mmCIF file of C-alpha atoms in Angstrom:
data_model
loop_
_atom_site.group_PDB
_atom_site.id
_atom_site.type_symbol
_atom_site.label_atom_id
_atom_site.label_comp_id
_atom_site.label_asym_id
_atom_site.label_seq_id
_atom_site.Cartn_x
_atom_site.Cartn_y
_atom_site.Cartn_z
ATOM 1 C CA MET L 51 0.043 -0.219 -0.096
ATOM 2 C CA LEU L 52 2.809 2.400 0.738
ATOM 3 C CA LYS L 53 4.708 1.376 -2.302
ATOM 4 C CA SER L 54 1.439 2.548 -4.552
ATOM 5 C CA PHE L 55 0.867 5.648 -2.618
ATOM 6 C CA ALA L 56 4.405 6.421 -3.121
ATOM 7 C CA GLN L 57 4.454 5.412 -6.887
ATOM 8 C CA LYS L 58 0.943 7.411 -7.295
ATOM 9 C CA LYS L 59 2.728 10.562 -5.541
ATOM 10 C CA PHE L 60 5.754 10.811 -7.658
ATOM 11 C CA SER L 61 4.077 9.896 -10.775
ATOM 12 C CA SER L 62 2.086 13.244 -10.023
ATOM 13 C CA ILE L 63 5.146 15.430 -9.696
ATOM 14 C CA PRO L 64 5.936 15.694 -13.449
ATOM 15 C CA HIS L 65 2.399 17.144 -13.934
ATOM 16 C CA LEU L 66 2.981 19.396 -11.406
ATOM 17 C CA ILE L 67 6.207 20.772 -12.826
ATOM 18 C CA GLU L 68 4.402 20.959 -16.136
ATOM 19 C CA ILE L 69 1.614 23.168 -14.547
ATOM 20 C CA ILE L 70 4.367 25.382 -13.152
ATOM 21 C CA LEU L 71 6.274 25.935 -15.988
ATOM 22 C CA LEU L 72 3.134 26.741 -18.084
ATOM 23 C CA ALA L 73 1.811 29.211 -15.259
ATOM 24 C CA ALA L 74 5.599 30.575 -15.526
ATOM 25 C CA LEU L 75 5.055 30.906 -19.088
ATOM 26 C CA PHE L 76 1.705 32.561 -18.692
ATOM 27 C CA LEU L 77 3.037 35.399 -16.463
ATOM 28 C CA PHE L 78 6.122 36.021 -18.532
ATOM 29 C CA THR L 79 4.357 36.198 -21.778
ATOM 30 C CA TRP L 80 1.524 38.434 -20.645
ATOM 31 C CA GLN L 81 4.122 40.852 -19.021
ATOM 32 C CA TRP L 82 6.365 40.934 -22.020
ATOM 33 C CA ILE L 83 4.017 41.607 -24.763
ATOM 34 C CA ALA L 84 2.542 44.035 -22.537
ATOM 35 C CA ASN L 85 5.547 45.751 -22.214
ATOM 36 C CA HIS L 86 6.033 45.705 -26.178
ATOM 37 C CA ALA L 87 2.340 46.634 -27.397
ATOM 38 C CA GLY L 88 0.777 49.454 -28.856
ATOM 39 C CA GLY L 89 -2.429 50.564 -28.248
ATOM 40 C CA PRO L 90 -5.927 51.025 -30.168
ATOM 41 C CA LEU L 91 -5.536 52.130 -33.631
ATOM 42 C CA PHE L 92 -9.328 51.427 -34.877
ATOM 43 C CA TYR L 93 -12.854 52.685 -34.190
ATOM 44 C CA ASP L 94 -14.094 49.264 -32.767
ATOM 45 C CA GLU L 95 -11.635 49.130 -29.905
ATOM 46 C CA LEU L 96 -11.988 53.049 -29.102
ATOM 47 C CA LEU L 97 -15.721 52.637 -28.963
ATOM 48 C CA TYR L 98 -15.522 49.770 -26.430
ATOM 49 C CA MET L 99 -13.056 51.704 -24.393
ATOM 50 C CA ASN L 100 -15.163 54.670 -24.381
ATOM 51 C CA THR L 101 -18.210 52.665 -23.423
ATOM 52 C CA ALA L 102 -16.367 50.718 -20.637
ATOM 53 C CA VAL L 103 -14.806 54.492 -19.102
ATOM 54 C CA ASN L 104 -18.163 56.016 -19.129
ATOM 55 C CA ARG L 105 -20.709 52.933 -18.595
ATOM 56 C CA ILE L 106 -22.622 53.544 -21.739
ATOM 57 C CA ALA L 107 -25.677 51.532 -22.420
ATOM 58 C CA ASP L 108 -25.410 51.189 -26.119
ATOM 59 C CA PRO L 109 -28.008 48.466 -27.806
ATOM 60 C CA THR L 110 -26.346 48.781 -31.014
ATOM 61 C CA ILE L 111 -23.226 46.957 -29.641
ATOM 62 C CA ILE L 112 -25.384 44.689 -26.926
ATOM 63 C CA ASN L 113 -23.368 41.702 -28.162
ATOM 64 C CA ARG L 114 -19.900 42.824 -27.098
ATOM 65 C CA TYR L 115 -20.805 43.728 -23.671
ATOM 66 C CA PHE L 116 -19.156 40.776 -21.946
ATOM 67 C CA HIS L 117 -15.835 41.740 -23.940
ATOM 68 C CA ILE L 118 -16.496 45.532 -22.234
ATOM 69 C CA TYR L 119 -17.330 43.811 -18.796
ATOM 70 C CA LEU L 120 -14.269 42.035 -18.901
ATOM 71 C CA PHE L 121 -12.147 45.025 -19.689
ATOM 72 C CA LEU L 122 -13.266 46.748 -16.504
ATOM 73 C CA PRO L 123 -11.126 45.212 -14.048
ATOM 74 C CA PHE L 124 -8.008 46.057 -15.951
ATOM 75 C CA LEU L 125 -9.178 49.436 -16.214
ATOM 76 C CA GLU L 126 -9.642 49.467 -12.238
ATOM 77 C CA ILE L 127 -6.162 48.377 -11.759
ATOM 78 C CA TRP L 128 -4.561 50.493 -14.570
ATOM 79 C CA ALA L 129 -6.032 53.708 -14.196
ATOM 80 C CA ASN L 130 -5.046 54.934 -17.415
ATOM 81 C CA PRO L 131 -7.201 53.562 -20.103
ATOM 82 C CA LEU L 132 -4.375 53.391 -22.632
ATOM 83 C CA GLU L 133 -2.230 51.204 -20.202
ATOM 84 C CA ALA L 134 -5.273 49.189 -19.046
ATOM 85 C CA VAL L 135 -6.050 48.397 -22.757
ATOM 86 C CA ARG L 136 -2.347 46.930 -23.269
ATOM 87 C CA TYR L 137 -2.539 44.394 -20.337
ATOM 88 C CA PHE L 138 -5.900 43.627 -21.458
ATOM 89 C CA TRP L 139 -4.969 42.599 -24.954
ATOM 90 C CA ALA L 140 -1.766 41.204 -23.511
ATOM 91 C CA PHE L 141 -3.795 38.655 -21.238
ATOM 92 C CA LEU L 142 -6.009 37.577 -23.815
ATOM 93 C CA ALA L 143 -3.244 36.405 -25.987
ATOM 94 C CA ALA L 144 -1.115 35.173 -22.991
ATOM 95 C CA ALA L 145 -4.116 33.326 -21.783
ATOM 96 C CA THR L 146 -5.120 31.852 -24.933
ATOM 97 C CA GLY L 147 -1.486 30.283 -25.396
ATOM 98 C CA VAL L 148 -2.420 28.406 -21.970
ATOM 99 C CA PHE L 149 -5.354 26.724 -23.441
ATOM 100 C CA VAL L 150 -3.916 26.164 -26.669
ATOM 101 C CA TYR L 151 -1.170 24.009 -25.147
ATOM 102 C CA THR L 152 -3.629 22.453 -22.852
ATOM 103 C CA GLY L 153 -6.098 21.302 -25.838
ATOM 104 C CA ALA L 154 -3.206 20.204 -27.734
ATOM 105 C CA ARG L 155 -1.982 18.325 -24.620
ATOM 106 C CA LEU L 156 -5.263 16.581 -23.956
ATOM 107 C CA MET L 157 -6.029 15.639 -27.522
ATOM 108 C CA SER L 158 -2.484 13.988 -27.716
ATOM 109 C CA ARG L 159 -1.535 12.898 -24.475
ATOM 110 C CA SER L 160 1.885 13.956 -25.367
ATOM 111 C CA ILE L 161 4.220 17.316 -24.588
ATOM 112 C CA ILE L 162 5.448 17.346 -28.332
ATOM 113 C CA PRO L 163 2.077 18.393 -29.992
ATOM 114 C CA GLY L 164 1.660 20.869 -27.297
ATOM 115 C CA LEU L 165 4.679 22.808 -27.930
ATOM 116 C CA VAL L 166 3.957 22.690 -31.560
ATOM 117 C CA ALA L 167 0.613 24.253 -31.281
ATOM 118 C CA LEU L 168 2.262 27.021 -29.254
ATOM 119 C CA LEU L 169 4.861 27.492 -31.876
ATOM 120 C CA LEU L 170 2.045 27.872 -34.367
ATOM 121 C CA TYR L 171 -0.027 29.923 -32.419
ATOM 122 C CA PHE L 172 2.532 32.438 -31.673
ATOM 123 C CA SER L 173 3.603 32.381 -35.431
ATOM 124 C CA GLN L 174 0.080 33.891 -36.423
ATOM 125 C CA ASP L 175 0.362 37.181 -37.917
ATOM 126 C CA GLU L 176 -3.279 37.928 -37.806
ATOM 127 C CA ILE L 177 -3.104 37.724 -34.111
ATOM 128 C CA PHE L 178 -0.028 39.570 -33.201
ATOM 129 C CA ARG L 179 0.264 42.036 -36.117
ATOM 130 C CA TYR L 180 -1.574 44.878 -34.056
ATOM 131 C CA PRO L 181 -0.316 44.044 -30.414
ATOM 132 C CA GLY L 182 -2.450 46.266 -28.024
ATOM 133 C CA VAL L 183 -5.623 46.446 -30.388
ATOM 134 C CA ALA L 184 -8.179 44.753 -28.100
ATOM 135 C CA TRP L 185 -10.871 44.036 -30.519
ATOM 136 C CA SER L 186 -13.816 41.750 -29.278
ATOM 137 C CA ASP L 187 -12.472 38.747 -31.718
ATOM 138 C CA PHE L 188 -9.633 38.336 -28.933
ATOM 139 C CA THR L 189 -12.069 37.854 -26.126
ATOM 140 C CA VAL L 190 -14.200 35.447 -28.150
ATOM 141 C CA MET L 191 -10.825 33.485 -29.213
ATOM 142 C CA LEU L 192 -9.942 33.317 -25.453
ATOM 143 C CA LEU L 193 -13.408 31.807 -24.426
ATOM 144 C CA VAL L 194 -13.952 29.482 -27.489
ATOM 145 C CA THR L 195 -10.214 28.057 -27.118
ATOM 146 C CA ALA L 196 -10.946 27.692 -23.454
ATOM 147 C CA ALA L 197 -14.086 25.871 -24.636
ATOM 148 C CA ALA L 198 -12.384 23.636 -26.771
ATOM 149 C CA ALA L 199 -9.938 22.652 -23.818
ATOM 150 C CA VAL L 200 -13.128 22.114 -21.507
ATOM 151 C CA TYR L 201 -14.636 19.946 -24.403
ATOM 152 C CA LEU L 202 -11.831 17.545 -24.312
ATOM 153 C CA LEU L 203 -11.593 17.491 -20.492
ATOM 154 C CA ILE L 204 -15.059 16.303 -20.421
ATOM 155 C CA ILE L 205 -14.628 12.942 -21.929
ATOM 156 C CA ARG L 206 -11.447 12.300 -19.495
ATOM 157 C CA SER L 207 -13.264 13.223 -16.343
ATOM 158 C CA SER L 208 -15.939 10.707 -15.011
ATOM 159 C CA LYS L 209 -16.601 12.561 -11.872
ATOM 160 C CA HIS L 210 -16.933 15.994 -12.911
ATOM 161 C CA GLN L 211 -18.770 15.835 -16.031
ATOM 162 C CA ALA L 212 -21.987 17.745 -15.368
ATOM 163 C CA GLN L 213 -19.759 20.883 -13.873
ATOM 164 C CA LEU L 214 -17.424 20.797 -17.058
ATOM 165 C CA THR L 215 -20.357 20.471 -19.192
ATOM 166 C CA SER L 216 -22.114 23.410 -17.385
ATOM 167 C CA LEU L 217 -18.880 25.574 -17.891
ATOM 168 C CA LEU L 218 -18.770 24.618 -21.552
ATOM 169 C CA GLY L 219 -22.329 26.179 -21.929
ATOM 170 C CA MET L 220 -21.247 29.176 -20.007
ATOM 171 C CA LEU L 221 -18.314 29.709 -21.919
ATOM 172 C CA LEU L 222 -20.080 29.624 -25.309
ATOM 173 C CA TYR L 223 -22.775 31.958 -24.355
ATOM 174 C CA LEU L 224 -20.245 34.598 -22.868
ATOM 175 C CA ALA L 225 -18.588 34.130 -26.336
ATOM 176 C CA PHE L 226 -21.616 34.782 -28.225
ATOM 177 C CA ARG L 227 -22.131 37.773 -25.828
ATOM 178 C CA SER L 228 -18.738 39.201 -26.941
ATOM 179 C CA LYS L 229 -19.259 38.636 -30.903
ATOM 180 C CA GLU L 230 -21.640 36.548 -33.330
ATOM 181 C CA THR L 231 -18.590 35.019 -34.723
ATOM 182 C CA SER L 232 -18.314 32.445 -31.950
ATOM 183 C CA LEU L 233 -21.513 30.749 -33.211
ATOM 184 C CA PRO L 234 -19.920 27.910 -35.108
ATOM 185 C CA PHE L 235 -18.371 26.549 -31.732
ATOM 186 C CA ALA L 236 -21.920 25.676 -30.718
ATOM 187 C CA ILE L 237 -20.919 22.630 -33.065
ATOM 188 C CA LEU L 238 -19.279 21.085 -29.744
ATOM 189 C CA LEU L 239 -22.579 20.142 -28.346
ATOM 190 C CA ILE L 240 -22.910 17.855 -31.246
ATOM 191 C CA GLY L 241 -20.227 15.939 -29.680
ATOM 192 C CA PHE L 242 -22.088 14.716 -27.193
ATOM 193 C CA ILE L 243 -23.791 12.439 -29.126
ATOM 194 C CA PHE L 244 -20.530 10.482 -29.715
ATOM 195 C CA ILE L 245 -19.247 10.592 -26.009
ATOM 196 C CA GLU L 246 -20.746 7.230 -25.101
ATOM 197 C CA GLU L 247 -18.628 4.179 -26.663
ATOM 198 C CA SER L 248 -21.504 2.074 -26.858
ATOM 199 C CA GLY L 249 -23.133 4.499 -29.806
ATOM 200 C CA PHE L 250 -25.831 7.123 -29.294
ATOM 201 C CA LEU L 251 -28.008 7.126 -26.184
ATOM 202 C CA VAL L 252 -30.780 9.631 -26.061
ATOM 203 C CA LYS L 253 -30.939 9.827 -22.078
ATOM 204 C CA PRO L 254 -27.270 10.399 -21.732
ATOM 205 C CA PHE L 255 -27.046 13.263 -24.476
ATOM 206 C CA LEU L 256 -30.372 14.889 -23.228
ATOM 207 C CA LYS L 257 -28.730 14.992 -19.686
ATOM 208 C CA ARG L 258 -25.278 16.854 -20.919
ATOM 209 C CA LEU L 259 -27.699 19.002 -23.227
ATOM 210 C CA VAL L 260 -29.568 20.216 -20.202
ATOM 211 C CA TRP L 261 -26.188 20.515 -18.141
ATOM 212 C CA ALA L 262 -24.987 22.768 -21.176
ATOM 213 C CA VAL L 263 -28.249 24.830 -21.189
ATOM 214 C CA ALA L 264 -27.692 25.334 -17.563
ATOM 215 C CA GLY L 265 -24.651 26.853 -17.974
ATOM 216 C CA ALA L 266 -25.682 29.109 -20.472
ATOM 217 C CA ALA L 267 -28.530 30.386 -18.361
ATOM 218 C CA ALA L 268 -25.678 30.723 -15.548
ATOM 219 C CA GLY L 269 -24.226 33.090 -18.133
ATOM 220 C CA LEU L 270 -27.176 34.775 -18.856
ATOM 221 C CA ILE L 271 -27.705 35.647 -15.049
ATOM 222 C CA LEU L 272 -24.137 36.870 -14.790
ATOM 223 C CA MET L 273 -24.517 39.275 -17.810
ATOM 224 C CA THR L 274 -28.141 40.587 -16.225
ATOM 225 C CA LEU L 275 -26.088 41.178 -12.915
ATOM 226 C CA LEU L 276 -23.324 43.042 -14.665
ATOM 227 C CA ASP L 277 -25.742 44.976 -16.517
ATOM 228 C CA TYR L 278 -27.141 46.062 -13.419
ATOM 229 C CA ILE L 279 -23.921 46.943 -11.353
ATOM 230 C CA VAL L 280 -22.061 48.341 -14.339
ATOM 231 C CA LEU L 281 -25.250 50.159 -16.049
ATOM 232 C CA GLY L 282 -27.911 50.373 -13.569
ATOM 233 C CA ASP L 283 -30.334 48.389 -15.757
ATOM 234 C CA ILE L 284 -30.710 44.978 -15.063
ATOM 235 C CA LEU L 285 -33.134 44.408 -18.268
ATOM 236 C CA PHE L 286 -30.505 46.055 -20.641
ATOM 237 C CA SER L 287 -29.905 42.603 -22.385
ATOM 238 C CA LEU L 288 -33.311 41.364 -22.138
ATOM 239 C CA ARG L 289 -35.306 44.060 -23.775
ATOM 240 C CA LEU L 290 -36.562 43.111 -27.265
ATOM 241 C CA ASN L 291 -36.473 46.769 -28.731
ATOM 242 C CA ASN L 292 -32.448 46.567 -27.575
ATOM 243 C CA ILE L 293 -32.105 43.355 -29.327
ATOM 244 C CA ARG L 294 -33.961 44.303 -32.389
ATOM 245 C CA GLU L 295 -32.002 47.760 -32.869
ATOM 246 C CA HIS L 296 -28.887 45.537 -32.540
ATOM 247 C CA MET L 297 -29.669 43.068 -35.079
ATOM 248 C CA GLN L 298 -30.748 46.306 -37.381
ATOM 249 C CA PHE L 299 -27.400 47.794 -36.871
ATOM 250 C CA ASN L 300 -25.473 44.437 -37.842
ATOM 251 C CA LEU L 301 -27.800 44.020 -41.083
ATOM 252 C CA VAL L 302 -26.229 47.019 -42.527
ATOM 253 C CA SER L 303 -24.238 46.157 -45.756
ATOM 254 C CA GLY L 304 -20.437 46.857 -46.294
ATOM 255 C CA VAL L 305 -18.667 47.648 -49.627
ATOM 256 C CA GLU L 306 -18.588 45.056 -52.190
ATOM 257 C CA GLN L 307 -14.737 43.972 -52.378
ATOM 258 C CA ILE L 308 -14.636 42.337 -56.039
ATOM 259 C CA GLY L 309 -12.059 39.596 -56.626
ATOM 260 C CA TYR L 310 -11.488 39.161 -53.082
ATOM 261 C CA ASN L 311 -12.731 36.031 -50.684
ATOM 262 C CA TYR L 312 -11.440 34.200 -47.726
ATOM 263 C CA PHE L 313 -9.901 31.592 -49.483
ATOM 264 C CA LEU L 314 -7.641 34.284 -51.248
ATOM 265 C CA MET L 315 -7.315 35.631 -47.802
ATOM 266 C CA ILE L 316 -5.822 32.397 -46.233
ATOM 267 C CA SER L 317 -3.281 31.740 -49.057
ATOM 268 C CA ASP L 318 -1.822 35.085 -49.125
ATOM 269 C CA LYS L 319 -1.021 34.440 -45.461
ATOM 270 C CA LEU L 320 1.668 31.882 -45.657
ATOM 271 C CA GLU L 321 1.792 30.990 -41.770
ATOM 272 C CA MET L 322 -2.179 30.708 -41.888
ATOM 273 C CA PHE L 323 -2.152 28.254 -44.775
ATOM 274 C CA ASN L 324 0.392 26.571 -43.180
ATOM 275 C CA THR L 325 -1.466 25.748 -40.286
ATOM 276 C CA PHE L 326 -4.630 24.982 -42.494
ATOM 277 C CA LEU L 327 -2.638 22.616 -44.584
ATOM 278 C CA LEU L 328 -1.254 20.806 -41.528
ATOM 279 C CA PHE L 329 -5.012 20.683 -40.177
ATOM 280 C CA ALA L 330 -6.108 19.188 -43.464
ATOM 281 C CA VAL L 331 -3.265 16.764 -43.126
ATOM 282 C CA SER L 332 -4.125 15.762 -39.575
ATOM 283 C CA ALA L 333 -7.545 15.103 -40.369
ATOM 284 C CA VAL L 334 -6.702 12.674 -43.264
ATOM 285 C CA ILE L 335 -3.679 10.798 -41.034
ATOM 286 C CA LEU L 336 -5.560 10.518 -37.758
ATOM 287 C CA ARG L 337 -9.164 9.726 -38.954
ATOM 288 C CA ASN L 338 -8.565 6.069 -37.894
ATOM 289 C CA THR L 339 -7.056 6.734 -34.300
ATOM 290 C CA GLN L 340 -9.381 9.507 -33.233
ATOM 291 C CA THR L 341 -12.632 9.169 -31.356
ATOM 292 C CA ARG L 342 -15.689 10.694 -33.137
ATOM 293 C CA TYR L 343 -15.991 13.188 -29.990
ATOM 294 C CA GLU L 344 -12.561 14.381 -31.108
ATOM 295 C CA LYS L 345 -13.291 14.598 -34.773
ATOM 296 C CA THR L 346 -16.197 17.025 -34.211
ATOM 297 C CA LEU L 347 -13.636 19.740 -33.688
ATOM 298 C CA TYR L 348 -12.565 19.261 -37.107
ATOM 299 C CA LEU L 349 -16.044 20.574 -38.096
ATOM 300 C CA ILE L 350 -15.695 24.039 -36.544
ATOM 301 C CA PRO L 351 -12.754 25.642 -38.843
ATOM 302 C CA LEU L 352 -15.057 24.713 -41.923
ATOM 303 C CA ALA L 353 -17.984 26.036 -40.055
ATOM 304 C CA THR L 354 -16.505 29.044 -39.303
ATOM 305 C CA ILE L 355 -15.708 29.818 -43.104
ATOM 306 C CA SER L 356 -19.061 28.742 -44.072
ATOM 307 C CA PHE L 357 -20.738 31.017 -41.576
ATOM 308 C CA LEU L 358 -18.568 34.107 -42.608
ATOM 309 C CA VAL L 359 -19.079 33.466 -46.300
ATOM 310 C CA ALA L 360 -22.850 32.801 -45.476
ATOM 311 C CA SER L 361 -23.035 36.150 -44.175
ATOM 312 C CA LEU L 362 -22.050 37.876 -47.301
ATOM 313 C CA LEU L 363 -24.806 36.332 -49.168
ATOM 314 C CA ARG L 364 -27.573 38.928 -48.072
ATOM 315 C CA GLY L 365 -25.496 41.242 -50.149
ATOM 316 C CA PRO L 366 -22.254 43.099 -50.297
ATOM 317 C CA GLY L 367 -20.202 42.582 -46.921
ATOM 318 C CA ILE L 368 -17.000 43.185 -45.343
ATOM 319 C CA ILE L 369 -14.241 40.843 -45.478
ATOM 320 C CA GLU L 370 -12.177 41.155 -42.790
ATOM 321 C CA SER L 371 -9.234 38.427 -42.080
ATOM 322 C CA ARG L 372 -9.564 39.404 -37.957
ATOM 323 C CA TYR L 373 -13.031 37.681 -38.342
ATOM 324 C CA LEU L 374 -11.134 34.461 -38.476
ATOM 325 C CA ILE L 375 -9.041 35.119 -35.049
ATOM 326 C CA PRO L 376 -11.246 33.067 -32.976
ATOM 327 C CA VAL L 377 -10.709 29.966 -34.959
ATOM 328 C CA LEU L 378 -6.916 30.333 -35.292
ATOM 329 C CA PRO L 379 -5.935 28.748 -31.832
ATOM 330 C CA LEU L 380 -8.280 25.767 -32.406
ATOM 331 C CA LEU L 381 -6.752 25.459 -35.775
ATOM 332 C CA CYS L 382 -3.084 25.441 -34.178
ATOM 333 C CA ILE L 383 -4.267 22.573 -31.769
ATOM 334 C CA LEU L 384 -5.603 20.474 -34.237
ATOM 335 C CA ALA L 385 -2.836 21.274 -36.803
ATOM 336 C CA ALA L 386 -0.182 19.899 -34.349
ATOM 337 C CA GLN L 387 -1.653 16.607 -33.920
ATOM 338 C CA VAL L 388 0.184 15.875 -37.208
ATOM 339 C CA PHE L 389 2.933 15.566 -34.943
ATOM 340 C CA ARG L 390 1.501 12.508 -33.187
ATOM 341 C CA VAL L 391 2.677 10.362 -36.061
ATOM 342 C CA CYS L 392 6.429 11.086 -35.062
ATOM 343 C CA ILE L 393 5.362 9.155 -31.644
ATOM 344 C CA GLY L 394 5.497 5.595 -32.196
ATOM 345 C CA GLU L 395 3.793 5.402 -35.699
ATOM 346 C CA LYS L 396 4.636 3.415 -38.440
ATOM 347 C CA PRO L 397 7.269 4.993 -41.093
ATOM 348 C CA GLY L 398 4.249 4.722 -43.972
ATOM 349 C CA LYS L 399 2.296 7.590 -41.902
ATOM 350 C CA ILE L 400 5.111 9.723 -41.615
ATOM 351 C CA ILE L 401 5.712 9.481 -45.642
ATOM 352 C CA LEU L 402 2.107 10.045 -45.999
ATOM 353 C CA SER L 403 1.926 12.987 -44.003
ATOM 354 C CA ALA L 404 4.996 14.349 -45.968
ATOM 355 C CA VAL L 405 3.403 13.981 -49.341
ATOM 356 C CA LEU L 406 0.104 15.518 -48.386
ATOM 357 C CA TYR L 407 1.625 18.502 -47.051
ATOM 358 C CA LEU L 408 3.732 18.837 -50.060
ATOM 359 C CA ALA L 409 1.011 18.269 -52.329
ATOM 360 C CA GLY L 410 -0.759 21.083 -50.637
ATOM 361 C CA LEU L 411 1.735 23.620 -51.191
ATOM 362 C CA PHE L 412 1.958 22.615 -55.029
ATOM 363 C CA PHE L 413 -1.785 23.077 -55.165
ATOM 364 C CA LEU L 414 -1.182 26.578 -53.665
ATOM 365 C CA TYR L 415 1.737 27.604 -55.699
ATOM 366 C CA HIS L 416 0.103 26.357 -59.067
ATOM 367 C CA SER L 417 -3.749 27.261 -58.424
ATOM 368 C CA ALA L 418 -3.277 30.820 -56.909
ATOM 369 C CA GLU L 419 -3.251 32.820 -60.188
ATOM 370 C CA VAL L 420 -6.123 30.724 -61.494
ATOM 371 C CA ILE L 421 -8.316 31.429 -58.304
ATOM 372 C CA ILE L 422 -7.769 35.032 -58.538
ATOM 373 C CA THR L 423 -8.648 35.052 -62.329
ATOM 374 C CA ILE L 424 -11.855 33.433 -61.539
ATOM 375 C CA SER L 425 -12.788 35.462 -58.533
ATOM 376 C CA GLN L 426 -12.311 38.721 -60.813
ATOM 377 C CA LYS L 427 -14.773 37.827 -63.475
#
């Protein structure tokens, strides 16, 4: 008995060291990028800062208020709004890195894909091009990446599934209350269909769905309380007139951008295209080794692009690369899974991974001009 206790105790030491190192990396990254960050450059983040500083109730941005409320503690700590927003943005970026490593680590059960996922994440120019520019996209990025990590943790925790599933529901709701681009991550709820090894069981699925809805309801209560504390209006988020005004504001069409689309946007950015390519290779190579519960995650990047394209069907719309920011960390997590083939896999899989990757680069090189020509017609 004493021997088994000692083995259990010492086997947890590497995990404890890993957690300590991850926490240290978070603190160092937060401080370092905050010191090197700039500040607000565009209208959006200035609007959110002004709303937070002056406690303004603006129905047109009703689905940005969790992002605004999350900024308030930083405003209390750093009285200067320009300094506060640097630390706020740095916190969002550094904390997302923690969940990127955690998600890749949970999915692969190996440190190597976790480290690769971190490298891919910190190489994304779209995320770090404007340090200190605290778009609401970054708050969504943090929340949905945390939701993905919690999603992977649910299947590995038999004792705390109710709490974790409720937390997942809350994170998804708060992400939605930060920006609508989080909606594709609701696909995570579909994963509950595949959580049972024996197949789809209606009762456990409905039970988990109820837990998730309870978490979303807790998120709604939290937002209502924050509306009352900050704005003095407990019904701000619930009034139909406010919701209607927000929807009408969002339905305003943008300027038509001829010859430009999300595929060209991704292919123009080498680090983003490389991550998408590794993501595709991962989906092919690991299709027989991953569970259907894990495979559900692979639908989200495709659903995100489909959602953004669908939003343009109502007429000329704005094509912004920053709308892809929320899904990029998950893309890094999934892309890093390719490196699982380097751990105890047959050489054939490694060769196939390399062939598929090179084929993707060949496709990009030879098809870019054709796609540009077609899109301009």
